[in-house]
PDB file of C-alpha atoms in Angstrom:
ATOM      1  CA  MET A   1    -111.797 -12.165  49.317  1.00  0.00           C
ATOM      2  CA  ALA A   2    -109.680  -9.859  51.477  1.00  0.00           C
ATOM      3  CA  GLU A   3    -109.293  -6.269  50.347  1.00  0.00           C
ATOM      4  CA  VAL A   4    -106.535  -3.680  50.632  1.00  0.00           C
ATOM      5  CA  GLU A   5    -106.585   0.102  50.431  1.00  0.00           C
ATOM      6  CA  LEU A   6    -105.371   1.719  47.234  1.00  0.00           C
ATOM      7  CA  LEU A   7    -104.656   5.376  47.988  1.00  0.00           C
ATOM      8  CA  TYR A   8    -103.774   7.922  45.339  1.00  0.00           C
ATOM      9  CA  SER A   9    -103.151  11.607  44.714  1.00  0.00           C
ATOM     10  CA  VAL A  10    -103.158  13.458  41.392  1.00  0.00           C
ATOM     11  CA  LEU A  11    -100.343  15.860  40.473  1.00  0.00           C
ATOM     12  CA  SER A  12    -101.389  19.008  38.635  1.00  0.00           C
ATOM     13  CA  TYR A  13     -99.249  21.590  36.848  1.00  0.00           C
ATOM     14  CA  ARG A  14    -100.249  25.249  37.142  1.00  0.00           C
ATOM     15  CA  PRO A  15     -97.791  27.559  35.350  1.00  0.00           C
ATOM     16  CA  SER A  16     -99.466  30.735  36.617  1.00  0.00           C
ATOM     17  CA  SER A  17    -101.302  31.320  39.891  1.00  0.00           C
ATOM     18  CA  ILE A  18    -102.963  34.331  38.249  1.00  0.00           C
ATOM     19  CA  ARG A  19    -104.442  32.381  35.326  1.00  0.00           C
ATOM     20  CA  ARG A  20    -105.328  29.490  37.641  1.00  0.00           C
ATOM     21  CA  GLU A  21    -105.406  27.077  34.707  1.00  0.00           C
ATOM     22  CA  SER A  22    -103.993  23.647  35.424  1.00  0.00           C
ATOM     23  CA  MET A  23    -103.317  20.296  33.800  1.00  0.00           C
ATOM     24  CA  ASN A  24    -102.857  16.831  35.313  1.00  0.00           C
ATOM     25  CA  VAL A  25     -99.308  15.607  34.793  1.00  0.00           C
ATOM     26  CA  GLY A  26     -98.981  12.660  37.168  1.00  0.00           C
ATOM     27  CA  ILE A  27    -100.523  10.374  39.766  1.00  0.00           C
ATOM     28  CA  VAL A  28     -98.977   8.654  42.773  1.00  0.00           C
ATOM     29  CA  PHE A  29    -100.298   5.403  44.272  1.00  0.00           C
ATOM     30  CA  HIS A  30     -99.826   4.024  47.767  1.00  0.00           C
ATOM     31  CA  ILE A  31    -100.807   0.617  49.152  1.00  0.00           C
ATOM     32  CA  PRO A  32    -100.077   0.776  52.893  1.00  0.00           C
ATOM     33  CA  GLN A  33    -100.625  -2.948  53.554  1.00  0.00           C
ATOM     34  CA  LYS A  34     -98.076  -3.807  50.859  1.00  0.00           C
ATOM     35  CA  GLY A  35     -95.497  -1.168  51.758  1.00  0.00           C
ATOM     36  CA  TYR A  36     -95.696   0.029  48.148  1.00  0.00           C
ATOM     37  CA  SER A  37     -95.805   3.421  46.438  1.00  0.00           C
ATOM     38  CA  LYS A  38     -95.380   4.421  42.803  1.00  0.00           C
ATOM     39  CA  PHE A  39     -95.370   7.712  40.892  1.00  0.00           C
ATOM     40  CA  ILE A  40     -96.497   7.746  37.258  1.00  0.00           C
ATOM     41  CA  SER A  41     -95.885  10.823  35.144  1.00  0.00           C
ATOM     42  CA  LEU A  42     -97.409  12.078  31.935  1.00  0.00           C
ATOM     43  CA  LYS A  43     -95.765  10.364  28.970  1.00  0.00           C
ATOM     44  CA  SER A  44     -97.101  12.330  26.014  1.00  0.00           C
ATOM     45  CA  ARG A  45     -96.050  15.987  26.121  1.00  0.00           C
ATOM     46  CA  LYS A  46     -98.048  17.217  23.116  1.00  0.00           C
ATOM     47  CA  ARG A  47    -100.962  18.565  25.150  1.00  0.00           C
ATOM     48  CA  LEU A  48     -98.581  19.991  27.739  1.00  0.00           C
ATOM     49  CA  GLU A  49     -96.758  21.923  25.021  1.00  0.00           C
ATOM     50  CA  THR A  50    -100.095  23.264  23.777  1.00  0.00           C
ATOM     51  CA  PHE A  51    -101.258  24.087  27.301  1.00  0.00           C
ATOM     52  CA  ASP A  52     -98.041  25.965  28.144  1.00  0.00           C
ATOM     53  CA  ASP A  53     -95.846  26.713  25.142  1.00  0.00           C
ATOM     54  CA  GLU A  54     -93.287  28.315  27.482  1.00  0.00           C
ATOM     55  CA  TYR A  55     -92.784  25.324  29.741  1.00  0.00           C
ATOM     56  CA  ASP A  56     -89.189  24.376  30.485  1.00  0.00           C
ATOM     57  CA  LYS A  57     -88.746  20.802  29.251  1.00  0.00           C
ATOM     58  CA  ASN A  58     -85.529  20.175  31.186  1.00  0.00           C
ATOM     59  CA  PHE A  59     -86.944  21.547  34.437  1.00  0.00           C
ATOM     60  CA  PHE A  60     -90.119  19.509  33.983  1.00  0.00           C
ATOM     61  CA  ASN A  61     -88.093  16.321  33.443  1.00  0.00           C
ATOM     62  CA  ILE A  62     -86.044  17.023  36.563  1.00  0.00           C
ATOM     63  CA  VAL A  63     -89.197  17.464  38.651  1.00  0.00           C
ATOM     64  CA  MET A  64     -90.717  14.228  37.326  1.00  0.00           C
ATOM     65  CA  GLU A  65     -87.524  12.309  38.043  1.00  0.00           C
ATOM     66  CA  SER A  66     -87.284  13.750  41.560  1.00  0.00           C
ATOM     67  CA  LEU A  67     -90.874  12.681  42.255  1.00  0.00           C
ATOM     68  CA  ARG A  68     -90.100   9.141  41.183  1.00  0.00           C
ATOM     69  CA  TYR A  69     -87.136   9.258  43.534  1.00  0.00           C
ATOM     70  CA  GLN A  70     -89.332  10.590  46.353  1.00  0.00           C
ATOM     71  CA  PHE A  71     -92.221   8.147  45.940  1.00  0.00           C
ATOM     72  CA  ASP A  72     -91.158   4.898  44.251  1.00  0.00           C
ATOM     73  CA  PHE A  73     -90.765   2.079  46.762  1.00  0.00           C
ATOM     74  CA  PRO A  74     -89.376  -0.493  46.833  1.00  0.00           C
ATOM     75  CA  LYS A  75     -86.449   0.653  44.705  1.00  0.00           C
ATOM     76  CA  GLU A  76     -85.138  -1.496  41.899  1.00  0.00           C
ATOM     77  CA  THR A  77     -81.536  -0.550  42.644  1.00  0.00           C
ATOM     78  CA  ILE A  78     -80.179  -0.103  46.135  1.00  0.00           C
ATOM     79  CA  GLY A  79     -76.724   1.148  47.032  1.00  0.00           C
ATOM     80  CA  GLY A  80     -75.281   2.170  50.377  1.00  0.00           C
ATOM     81  CA  GLU A  81     -76.247   5.835  50.140  1.00  0.00           C
ATOM     82  CA  TYR A  82     -79.595   4.951  48.594  1.00  0.00           C
ATOM     83  CA  SER A  83     -80.349   2.606  51.473  1.00  0.00           C
ATOM     84  CA  ARG A  84     -79.844   5.379  54.001  1.00  0.00           C
ATOM     85  CA  PHE A  85     -82.244   7.564  52.010  1.00  0.00           C
ATOM     86  CA  GLU A  86     -84.800   4.761  52.061  1.00  0.00           C
ATOM     87  CA  ASP A  87     -84.425   4.236  55.803  1.00  0.00           C
ATOM     88  CA  ARG A  88     -85.227   7.895  56.368  1.00  0.00           C
ATOM     89  CA  GLU A  89     -87.843   8.595  53.685  1.00  0.00           C
ATOM     90  CA  PHE A  90     -89.754   5.318  53.650  1.00  0.00           C
ATOM     91  CA  SER A  91     -89.718   4.315  57.311  1.00  0.00           C
ATOM     92  CA  LYS A  92     -93.474   4.993  57.473  1.00  0.00           C
ATOM     93  CA  ILE A  93     -94.379   3.468  54.111  1.00  0.00           C
ATOM     94  CA  ARG A  94     -97.009   1.272  55.801  1.00  0.00           C
ATOM     95  CA  ASP A  95     -98.731   4.206  57.520  1.00  0.00           C
ATOM     96  CA  LYS A  96    -102.029   5.298  56.002  1.00  0.00           C
ATOM     97  CA  ASP A  97    -101.039   8.983  56.145  1.00  0.00           C
ATOM     98  CA  PHE A  98     -97.721   8.406  54.353  1.00  0.00           C
ATOM     99  CA  LEU A  99     -99.004   9.876  51.082  1.00  0.00           C
ATOM    100  CA  THR A 100    -100.609  12.901  52.737  1.00  0.00           C
ATOM    101  CA  SER A 101     -97.409  13.729  54.591  1.00  0.00           C
ATOM    102  CA  LYS A 102     -95.334  13.467  51.391  1.00  0.00           C
ATOM    103  CA  THR A 103     -97.616  15.469  49.087  1.00  0.00           C
ATOM    104  CA  LYS A 104     -98.586  18.395  51.316  1.00  0.00           C
ATOM    105  CA  TYR A 105     -95.385  20.348  50.599  1.00  0.00           C
ATOM    106  CA  TYR A 106     -96.158  20.777  46.897  1.00  0.00           C
ATOM    107  CA  ALA A 107     -98.207  23.938  46.434  1.00  0.00           C
ATOM    108  CA  ASN A 108     -96.734  26.118  43.684  1.00  0.00           C
ATOM    109  CA  GLU A 109     -96.373  25.210  39.992  1.00  0.00           C
ATOM    110  CA  PHE A 110     -96.806  21.562  40.910  1.00  0.00           C
ATOM    111  CA  TYR A 111     -99.410  20.606  43.490  1.00  0.00           C
ATOM    112  CA  PHE A 112    -101.207  17.442  44.588  1.00  0.00           C
ATOM    113  CA  PHE A 113    -104.934  17.074  45.055  1.00  0.00           C
ATOM    114  CA  ASN A 114    -106.279  15.632  48.321  1.00  0.00           C
ATOM    115  CA  VAL A 115    -105.437  11.975  48.832  1.00  0.00           C
ATOM    116  CA  GLN A 116    -108.337   9.664  47.988  1.00  0.00           C
ATOM    117  CA  GLY A 117    -108.762   5.910  47.987  1.00  0.00           C
ATOM    118  CA  ILE A 118    -110.695   2.834  47.021  1.00  0.00           C
ATOM    119  CA  SER A 119    -110.817  -0.718  48.350  1.00  0.00           C
ATOM    120  CA  VAL A 120    -109.460  -3.395  46.019  1.00  0.00           C
ATOM    121  CA  GLU A 121    -109.279  -7.182  46.105  1.00  0.00           C
ATOM    122  CA  ASP A 122    -105.939  -8.283  47.505  1.00  0.00           C
ATOM    123  CA  ASN A 123    -104.431  -9.714  44.349  1.00  0.00           C
ATOM    124  CA  ARG A 124    -101.977  -8.381  41.799  1.00  0.00           C
ATOM    125  CA  ALA A 125    -104.313  -8.438  38.794  1.00  0.00           C
ATOM    126  CA  ALA A 126    -107.089  -6.492  40.563  1.00  0.00           C
ATOM    127  CA  LEU A 127    -104.640  -3.874  41.849  1.00  0.00           C
ATOM    128  CA  GLN A 128    -103.076  -3.394  38.432  1.00  0.00           C
ATOM    129  CA  LYS A 129    -106.519  -3.064  36.836  1.00  0.00           C
ATOM    130  CA  GLU A 130    -107.644  -0.343  39.250  1.00  0.00           C
ATOM    131  CA  MET A 131    -104.342   1.531  39.061  1.00  0.00           C
ATOM    132  CA  ARG A 132    -104.529   1.506  35.289  1.00  0.00           C
ATOM    133  CA  GLY A 133    -108.143   2.662  35.434  1.00  0.00           C
ATOM    134  CA  LEU A 134    -107.312   5.601  37.704  1.00  0.00           C
ATOM    135  CA  GLU A 135    -104.307   6.480  35.584  1.00  0.00           C
ATOM    136  CA  GLY A 136    -106.604   6.460  32.560  1.00  0.00           C
ATOM    137  CA  ILE A 137    -109.054   8.864  34.201  1.00  0.00           C
ATOM    138  CA  TYR A 138    -106.532  11.420  35.371  1.00  0.00           C
ATOM    139  CA  LEU A 139    -103.949  11.151  32.575  1.00  0.00           C
ATOM    140  CA  TYR A 140    -106.749  10.821  30.064  1.00  0.00           C
ATOM    141  CA  TYR A 141    -104.991  11.979  26.900  1.00  0.00           C
ATOM    142  CA  ASP A 142    -101.887   9.889  27.532  1.00  0.00           C
ATOM    143  CA  ARG A 143    -103.567   7.019  25.702  1.00  0.00           C
ATOM    144  CA  PRO A 144    -104.735   6.530  22.113  1.00  0.00           C
ATOM    145  CA  LYS A 145    -108.433   7.286  21.646  1.00  0.00           C
ATOM    146  CA  ASN A 146    -109.366   3.623  21.375  1.00  0.00           C
ATOM    147  CA  GLU A 147    -107.783   2.902  24.785  1.00  0.00           C
ATOM    148  CA  ARG A 148    -109.175   5.831  26.782  1.00  0.00           C
ATOM    149  CA  VAL A 149    -111.469   5.190  29.728  1.00  0.00           C
ATOM    150  CA  THR A 150    -115.184   5.380  29.077  1.00  0.00           C
ATOM    151  CA  LYS A 151    -117.934   7.128  31.027  1.00  0.00           C
ATOM    152  CA  ASP A 152    -118.940   3.743  32.434  1.00  0.00           C
ATOM    153  CA  GLU A 153    -115.429   3.194  33.780  1.00  0.00           C
ATOM    154  CA  VAL A 154    -115.475   6.625  35.422  1.00  0.00           C
ATOM    155  CA  LYS A 155    -118.835   5.801  37.025  1.00  0.00           C
ATOM    156  CA  ARG A 156    -117.545   2.430  38.257  1.00  0.00           C
ATOM    157  CA  LEU A 157    -114.474   3.940  39.915  1.00  0.00           C
ATOM    158  CA  LEU A 158    -116.526   6.795  41.319  1.00  0.00           C
ATOM    159  CA  SER A 159    -118.880   4.242  42.879  1.00  0.00           C
ATOM    160  CA  LYS A 160    -115.927   2.477  44.496  1.00  0.00           C
ATOM    161  CA  GLN A 161    -114.645   5.761  45.910  1.00  0.00           C
ATOM    162  CA  ILE A 162    -118.055   6.669  47.304  1.00  0.00           C
ATOM    163  CA  LYS A 163    -118.250   3.232  48.918  1.00  0.00           C
ATOM    164  CA  TYR A 164    -114.725   3.615  50.335  1.00  0.00           C
ATOM    165  CA  ASN A 165    -115.669   6.972  51.899  1.00  0.00           C
ATOM    166  CA  LYS A 166    -118.729   5.330  53.498  1.00  0.00           C
ATOM    167  CA  ILE A 167    -121.057   8.042  52.221  1.00  0.00           C
ATOM    168  CA  THR A 168    -124.583   7.449  53.491  1.00  0.00           C
ATOM    169  CA  GLY A 169    -127.775   8.162  51.595  1.00  0.00           C
ATOM    170  CA  ILE A 170    -126.196   7.586  48.185  1.00  0.00           C
ATOM    171  CA  LYS A 171    -128.470   6.500  45.357  1.00  0.00           C
ATOM    172  CA  ARG A 172    -127.231   5.012  42.115  1.00  0.00           C
ATOM    173  CA  PHE A 173    -129.383   5.893  39.078  1.00  0.00           C
ATOM    174  CA  PRO A 174    -132.152   7.566  41.159  1.00  0.00           C
ATOM    175  CA  LYS A 175    -135.508   6.468  39.773  1.00  0.00           C
ATOM    176  CA  GLU A 176    -137.308   9.710  40.675  1.00  0.00           C
ATOM    177  CA  PHE A 177    -135.763  11.346  37.607  1.00  0.00           C
ATOM    178  CA  ILE A 178    -136.638   9.458  34.422  1.00  0.00           C
ATOM    179  CA  GLY A 179    -136.118  10.573  30.823  1.00  0.00           C
ATOM    180  CA  ASN A 180    -139.163  11.102  28.608  1.00  0.00           C
ATOM    181  CA  PHE A 181    -138.194   8.887  25.678  1.00  0.00           C
ATOM    182  CA  ASP A 182    -136.012   5.991  26.844  1.00  0.00           C
ATOM    183  CA  LYS A 183    -137.571   5.874  30.336  1.00  0.00           C
ATOM    184  CA  SER A 184    -134.155   5.425  31.936  1.00  0.00           C
ATOM    185  CA  PRO A 185    -132.674   7.376  34.876  1.00  0.00           C
ATOM    186  CA  ILE A 186    -131.251  10.750  33.840  1.00  0.00           C
ATOM    187  CA  PHE A 187    -128.659  10.991  36.602  1.00  0.00           C
ATOM    188  CA  ASP A 188    -125.904   8.633  37.677  1.00  0.00           C
ATOM    189  CA  PHE A 189    -125.911   9.402  41.413  1.00  0.00           C
ATOM    190  CA  GLN A 190    -127.824  11.258  44.067  1.00  0.00           C
ATOM    191  CA  ILE A 191    -126.047  12.396  47.229  1.00  0.00           C
ATOM    192  CA  GLY A 192    -128.326  14.286  49.606  1.00  0.00           C
ATOM    193  CA  ASP A 193    -129.801  17.264  47.765  1.00  0.00           C
ATOM    194  CA  SER A 194    -127.479  16.909  44.758  1.00  0.00           C
ATOM    195  CA  VAL A 195    -127.864  14.806  41.634  1.00  0.00           C
ATOM    196  CA  ILE A 196    -124.792  13.957  39.567  1.00  0.00           C
ATOM    197  CA  LYS A 197    -124.370  13.358  35.845  1.00  0.00           C
ATOM    198  CA  VAL A 198    -121.128  12.193  34.185  1.00  0.00           C
ATOM    199  CA  ILE A 199    -120.569  13.683  30.711  1.00  0.00           C
ATOM    200  CA  THR A 200    -117.637  13.365  28.337  1.00  0.00           C
ATOM    201  CA  PHE A 201    -116.704  16.149  25.936  1.00  0.00           C
ATOM    202  CA  ASP A 202    -114.249  13.902  24.110  1.00  0.00           C
ATOM    203  CA  TYR A 203    -116.393  12.570  21.266  1.00  0.00           C
ATOM    204  CA  ALA A 204    -114.604  11.896  18.003  1.00  0.00           C
ATOM    205  CA  LYS A 205    -117.560  13.429  16.132  1.00  0.00           C
ATOM    206  CA  LYS A 206    -119.008  16.752  17.238  1.00  0.00           C
ATOM    207  CA  GLY A 207    -122.492  15.584  16.248  1.00  0.00           C
ATOM    208  CA  ASN A 208    -122.418  12.843  18.909  1.00  0.00           C
ATOM    209  CA  LEU A 209    -121.509  15.368  21.609  1.00  0.00           C
ATOM    210  CA  SER A 210    -124.250  17.733  20.460  1.00  0.00           C
ATOM    211  CA  LYS A 211    -126.783  14.903  20.571  1.00  0.00           C
ATOM    212  CA  GLU A 212    -125.889  13.956  24.152  1.00  0.00           C
ATOM    213  CA  LEU A 213    -125.918  17.542  25.444  1.00  0.00           C
ATOM    214  CA  LYS A 214    -129.277  18.277  23.805  1.00  0.00           C
ATOM    215  CA  SER A 215    -130.708  15.092  25.295  1.00  0.00           C
ATOM    216  CA  VAL A 216    -129.509  16.029  28.802  1.00  0.00           C
ATOM    217  CA  LEU A 217    -130.903  19.557  28.513  1.00  0.00           C
ATOM    218  CA  TYR A 218    -134.245  18.302  27.211  1.00  0.00           C
ATOM    219  CA  ASP A 219    -134.652  15.747  30.007  1.00  0.00           C
ATOM    220  CA  ILE A 220    -133.818  18.272  32.731  1.00  0.00           C
ATOM    221  CA  GLU A 221    -136.092  20.937  31.296  1.00  0.00           C
ATOM    222  CA  HIS A 222    -139.062  18.567  31.202  1.00  0.00           C
ATOM    223  CA  LEU A 223    -138.710  17.207  34.733  1.00  0.00           C
ATOM    224  CA  ASP A 224    -141.692  17.995  36.953  1.00  0.00           C
ATOM    225  CA  ASN A 225    -139.946  17.298  40.259  1.00  0.00           C
ATOM    226  CA  MET A 226    -136.553  18.971  39.721  1.00  0.00           C
ATOM    227  CA  ASN A 227    -135.709  20.465  43.114  1.00  0.00           C
ATOM    228  CA  LYS A 228    -132.123  19.247  43.432  1.00  0.00           C
ATOM    229  CA  LYS A 229    -128.775  20.854  42.797  1.00  0.00           C
ATOM    230  CA  LEU A 230    -127.246  19.637  39.536  1.00  0.00           C
ATOM    231  CA  SER A 231    -123.602  18.579  39.403  1.00  0.00           C
ATOM    232  CA  PHE A 232    -121.989  17.649  36.104  1.00  0.00           C
ATOM    233  CA  ILE A 233    -118.688  15.776  36.131  1.00  0.00           C
ATOM    234  CA  ILE A 234    -116.700  16.199  32.923  1.00  0.00           C
ATOM    235  CA  ASN A 235    -113.259  15.171  31.671  1.00  0.00           C
ATOM    236  CA  ASP A 236    -110.591  17.488  33.078  1.00  0.00           C
ATOM    237  CA  GLU A 237    -109.306  18.786  29.758  1.00  0.00           C
ATOM    238  CA  ALA A 238    -112.795  20.052  28.865  1.00  0.00           C
ATOM    239  CA  VAL A 239    -112.770  22.489  31.808  1.00  0.00           C
ATOM    240  CA  ASP A 240    -111.620  25.416  29.727  1.00  0.00           C
ATOM    241  CA  GLU A 241    -113.124  28.881  29.260  1.00  0.00           C
ATOM    242  CA  GLU A 242    -112.288  28.616  25.559  1.00  0.00           C
ATOM    243  CA  ASN A 243    -114.246  25.369  25.166  1.00  0.00           C
ATOM    244  CA  GLN A 244    -117.159  26.607  23.064  1.00  0.00           C
ATOM    245  CA  ASN A 245    -119.229  23.463  23.556  1.00  0.00           C
ATOM    246  CA  LEU A 246    -118.940  23.774  27.329  1.00  0.00           C
ATOM    247  CA  GLN A 247    -119.772  27.477  27.336  1.00  0.00           C
ATOM    248  CA  GLU A 248    -122.825  26.885  25.145  1.00  0.00           C
ATOM    249  CA  PHE A 249    -123.952  24.067  27.447  1.00  0.00           C
ATOM    250  CA  LYS A 250    -123.650  26.419  30.440  1.00  0.00           C
ATOM    251  CA  GLU A 251    -125.699  29.114  28.760  1.00  0.00           C
ATOM    252  CA  GLN A 252    -128.442  26.640  27.864  1.00  0.00           C
ATOM    253  CA  LEU A 253    -128.475  25.330  31.449  1.00  0.00           C
ATOM    254  CA  LYS A 254    -128.915  28.853  32.792  1.00  0.00           C
ATOM    255  CA  ASN A 255    -132.172  29.052  30.835  1.00  0.00           C
ATOM    256  CA  ILE A 256    -133.422  26.129  32.937  1.00  0.00           C
ATOM    257  CA  THR A 257    -131.794  26.591  36.353  1.00  0.00           C
ATOM    258  CA  ASN A 258    -129.004  28.483  38.078  1.00  0.00           C
ATOM    259  CA  ASP A 259    -128.514  25.783  40.696  1.00  0.00           C
ATOM    260  CA  PHE A 260    -125.811  23.761  38.977  1.00  0.00           C
ATOM    261  CA  SER A 261    -122.065  23.203  38.955  1.00  0.00           C
ATOM    262  CA  ILE A 262    -119.714  21.776  36.338  1.00  0.00           C
ATOM    263  CA  ILE A 263    -116.513  20.271  37.671  1.00  0.00           C
ATOM    264  CA  GLY A 264    -113.594  18.249  36.320  1.00  0.00           C
ATOM    265  CA  VAL A 265    -113.369  14.637  37.422  1.00  0.00           C
ATOM    266  CA  SER A 266    -110.047  15.178  39.256  1.00  0.00           C
ATOM    267  CA  ARG A 267    -111.375  17.968  41.433  1.00  0.00           C
ATOM    268  CA  PHE A 268    -114.646  16.141  42.118  1.00  0.00           C
ATOM    269  CA  MET A 269    -113.042  12.857  43.092  1.00  0.00           C
ATOM    270  CA  SER A 270    -110.407  14.610  45.219  1.00  0.00           C
ATOM    271  CA  GLN A 271    -112.846  16.598  47.311  1.00  0.00           C
ATOM    272  CA  LYS A 272    -113.846  15.637  50.825  1.00  0.00           C
ATOM    273  CA  PHE A 273    -117.359  14.210  50.777  1.00  0.00           C
TER     274      PHE A 273
END
């Protein structure tokens, strides 16, 4: 079946350039072949209020509404003045660089990550599924716990992005690195000299998280052929200096190797491979 490109960029909110802490608050999609773009903003503000208890609710709402105005096409309501705006702002809606040209001007409190993409079957159901999946990854806490994306879903979408970027030499579940007990691959991907492991810090029970982290540390420590750089992809909200579980995991890793990085899924998937 024919495929189309689904491009996207994640919007992050950074209240202070000094603190350099940020939170995902939206995602914009673009399908050039369909002449379609759509901005989706954070719906639940509870975590935003915790993240920045000084945020201006009215200003935030104005920004979100202006982004919908800037990106949503086609419009549901069209008047004379609106039509002229569309003629000017959406004349290149079918160009592949449309999203890049529209997001590059945001660089202060609100900024967009690099535009990324995946290839999707050219039918409505498949497109909606992938858009919902990406929304679930980047606006993770916007959903009830029982509806949040799983590690397997993150891995599936990551695989599609790697395929879209035509990365060569990629290995899925590299068999050179096998766990001692279950005899299954430890890592999810290998790209060149780096091996990648997806971990979630969003377990309902702390004991489950502790069990997974201990298992990962044990497997890595007992590898005989570990000469690769380790990259751990974690849920964005876990990237926090006050996250005690994360800090403890880092300290334990340092006892094994210093050649590792821990990165949020948004930043990893938005980087240029």
